[in-house]
Amino acid sequence: MQQQPAKLKAPGAAAAAAAGAAGAKVDPAAAAVFLKMTLEEQKRVDVVKYCEEIYYSERYSDDESEYRHVSLPEGLRKYLPHPPRLMSEAEWRGLGVRQSAGWQHYMVHEPEPHVLLFKRERDFQLKYAPSAVISASVNAAASAAPLGGAHIK
């Protein structure tokens, strides 16, 4: 009695390879979805791996705005848009960039597209922070001050 070959139930690429080897047709759309998912998974892994290597400059300002630049490490540069363009907040946060609210990616420096240039309205946090956050900060400063009261310079 001849034994039937075992059916493979391997997920993803293994299943596609097994199906192809068995003579079955592989749906190109399904393969593309699988590849996209693995690229997204690799991106997530790389963001976690390299997020500590992201360089954040000090803030600098003019009369209207404050600025900073953020340099991505080599391991994250492959996820930058090609050709270089301005990114939405969701895109740059998806690359592992972490900074407070209000920052906009406002310029692409063509020679170094891995250096992201950001700006936001000057005194953004003072103007738009909820009053509860400001009150909490003042109360924390007062409670940490010596018995003579808070000294604000």
Short mmCIF file of C-alpha atoms in Angstrom, two decimals:
data_model
loop_
_atom_site.label_atom_id
_atom_site.label_comp_id
_atom_site.label_asym_id
_atom_site.label_seq_id
_atom_site.Cartn_x
_atom_site.Cartn_y
_atom_site.Cartn_z
CA MET A 1 0.00 0.00 0.00
CA GLN A 2 1.43 3.33 -1.09
CA GLN A 3 1.58 6.10 1.55
CA GLN A 4 0.10 9.51 0.71
CA PRO A 5 2.46 12.48 1.21
CA ALA A 6 1.60 14.58 4.24
CA LYS A 7 -0.08 17.90 3.50
CA LEU A 8 1.91 20.87 4.69
CA LYS A 9 0.04 23.47 6.68
CA ALA A 10 2.97 25.82 7.11
CA PRO A 11 2.07 29.52 7.20
CA GLY A 12 3.25 32.17 4.76
CA ALA A 13 6.27 31.55 2.56
CA ALA A 14 6.67 27.93 3.61
CA ALA A 15 3.11 27.20 2.53
CA ALA A 16 3.61 29.04 -0.75
CA ALA A 17 6.86 27.17 -1.42
CA ALA A 18 5.22 23.87 -0.56
CA ALA A 19 2.25 24.65 -2.80
CA GLY A 20 4.55 25.66 -5.64
CA ALA A 21 6.65 22.53 -5.23
CA ALA A 22 3.50 20.42 -5.29
CA GLY A 23 2.46 22.00 -8.59
CA ALA A 24 -0.29 24.18 -7.11
CA LYS A 25 -0.71 27.73 -8.31
CA VAL A 26 0.32 30.47 -5.90
CA ASP A 27 -1.89 33.56 -5.86
CA PRO A 28 0.42 36.57 -6.55
CA ALA A 29 -1.88 38.90 -4.57
CA ALA A 30 -1.68 36.63 -1.52
CA ALA A 31 2.09 36.44 -1.87
CA ALA A 32 2.29 40.26 -2.09
CA VAL A 33 0.22 40.63 1.09
CA PHE A 34 2.49 38.15 2.83
CA LEU A 35 5.60 40.04 1.72
CA LYS A 36 4.13 43.37 2.84
CA MET A 37 3.32 41.94 6.25
CA THR A 38 6.84 40.63 6.70
CA LEU A 39 8.34 43.99 5.68
CA GLU A 40 6.10 45.75 8.22
CA GLU A 41 7.10 43.22 10.86
CA GLN A 42 10.78 43.76 10.05
CA LYS A 43 10.26 47.52 10.32
CA ARG A 44 8.71 47.12 13.77
CA VAL A 45 11.61 44.92 14.88
CA ASP A 46 14.15 47.43 13.52
CA VAL A 47 12.42 50.39 15.18
CA VAL A 48 12.66 48.65 18.56
CA LYS A 49 16.26 47.60 17.86
CA TYR A 50 17.51 51.05 16.79
CA CYS A 51 15.26 53.51 18.67
CA GLU A 52 17.95 54.17 21.31
CA GLU A 53 20.36 55.24 18.53
CA ILE A 54 18.14 58.04 17.21
CA TYR A 55 19.88 61.38 17.78
CA TYR A 56 17.80 64.39 18.89
CA SER A 57 19.39 67.83 18.70
CA GLU A 58 18.85 70.54 21.26
CA ARG A 59 16.08 72.96 20.36
CA TYR A 60 16.95 76.24 18.71
CA SER A 61 14.62 79.09 17.80
CA ASP A 62 13.97 82.36 16.02
CA ASP A 63 11.25 84.94 16.74
CA GLU A 64 8.41 82.72 15.46
CA SER A 65 9.37 79.05 15.69
CA GLU A 66 11.52 76.57 17.50
CA TYR A 67 13.46 73.94 15.60
CA ARG A 68 15.30 70.70 16.10
CA HIS A 69 16.77 68.02 13.92
CA VAL A 70 16.62 64.28 14.38
CA SER A 71 19.12 61.90 12.82
CA LEU A 72 18.07 58.33 12.11
CA PRO A 73 20.61 55.52 12.51
CA GLU A 74 21.71 53.45 9.53
CA GLY A 75 19.35 50.59 10.42
CA LEU A 76 16.23 52.78 9.99
CA ARG A 77 17.21 54.75 6.88
CA LYS A 78 15.86 52.12 4.51
CA TYR A 79 12.34 52.93 5.74
CA LEU A 80 12.49 56.58 4.65
CA PRO A 81 10.26 57.48 1.68
CA HIS A 82 11.85 57.27 -1.77
CA PRO A 83 12.08 59.79 -3.32
CA PRO A 84 12.59 61.91 -0.20
CA ARG A 85 9.52 63.94 0.83
CA LEU A 86 7.97 65.48 3.91
CA MET A 87 6.45 62.90 6.24
CA SER A 88 3.25 63.02 8.25
CA GLU A 89 3.40 62.74 12.02
CA ALA A 90 2.24 59.13 11.82
CA GLU A 91 5.07 58.30 9.41
CA TRP A 92 7.91 59.80 11.44
CA ARG A 93 6.52 58.41 14.69
CA GLY A 94 6.34 55.03 12.90
CA LEU A 95 10.11 55.26 12.43
CA GLY A 96 10.58 55.49 16.20
CA VAL A 97 10.92 59.28 16.50
CA ARG A 98 9.55 60.36 19.88
CA GLN A 99 8.98 63.98 20.74
CA SER A 100 6.30 66.13 22.31
CA ALA A 101 3.27 67.50 20.49
CA GLY A 102 3.28 70.18 17.82
CA TRP A 103 6.37 69.24 15.80
CA GLN A 104 6.11 69.21 11.99
CA HIS A 105 8.57 67.71 9.55
CA TYR A 106 9.08 70.85 7.49
CA MET A 107 12.13 70.33 5.29
CA VAL A 108 14.04 67.58 3.51
CA HIS A 109 17.80 68.09 3.38
CA GLU A 110 18.57 66.30 0.09
CA PRO A 111 22.25 65.45 0.83
CA GLU A 112 21.23 63.85 4.14
CA PRO A 113 17.61 62.65 3.97
CA HIS A 114 18.14 60.69 7.21
CA VAL A 115 18.36 64.02 9.07
CA LEU A 116 14.76 65.04 9.70
CA LEU A 117 14.19 68.77 10.21
CA PHE A 118 11.34 69.73 12.53
CA LYS A 119 9.73 72.97 13.63
CA ARG A 120 6.83 74.10 15.76
CA GLU A 121 5.37 77.36 16.97
CA ARG A 122 7.52 79.05 19.58
CA ASP A 123 6.22 78.47 23.14
CA PHE A 124 3.86 75.81 21.79
CA GLN A 125 3.66 73.94 25.09
CA LEU A 126 2.87 77.09 27.08
CA LYS A 127 0.17 78.14 24.62
CA TYR A 128 -1.54 74.80 24.07
CA ALA A 129 -0.86 72.68 27.16
CA PRO A 130 -3.96 71.96 29.23
CA SER A 131 -4.11 74.16 32.32
CA ALA A 132 -4.21 71.02 34.46
CA VAL A 133 -0.72 70.06 33.27
CA ILE A 134 0.61 73.54 34.02
CA SER A 135 -1.06 73.51 37.47
CA ALA A 136 0.42 70.10 38.22
CA SER A 137 3.90 71.34 37.26
CA VAL A 138 3.61 74.42 39.48
CA ASN A 139 2.29 72.33 42.38
CA ALA A 140 5.12 69.82 41.97
CA ALA A 141 7.69 72.63 41.96
CA ALA A 142 6.14 74.20 45.06
CA SER A 143 6.10 70.92 46.97
CA ALA A 144 9.75 70.24 46.05
CA ALA A 145 10.86 73.73 47.15
CA PRO A 146 12.30 74.43 50.62
CA LEU A 147 9.87 75.48 53.37
CA GLY A 148 10.23 79.14 52.43
CA GLY A 149 8.10 78.54 49.31
CA ALA A 150 8.75 78.11 45.61
CA HIS A 151 11.53 80.16 44.09
CA ILE A 152 10.90 80.77 40.40
CA LYS A 153 13.63 82.53 38.48
#
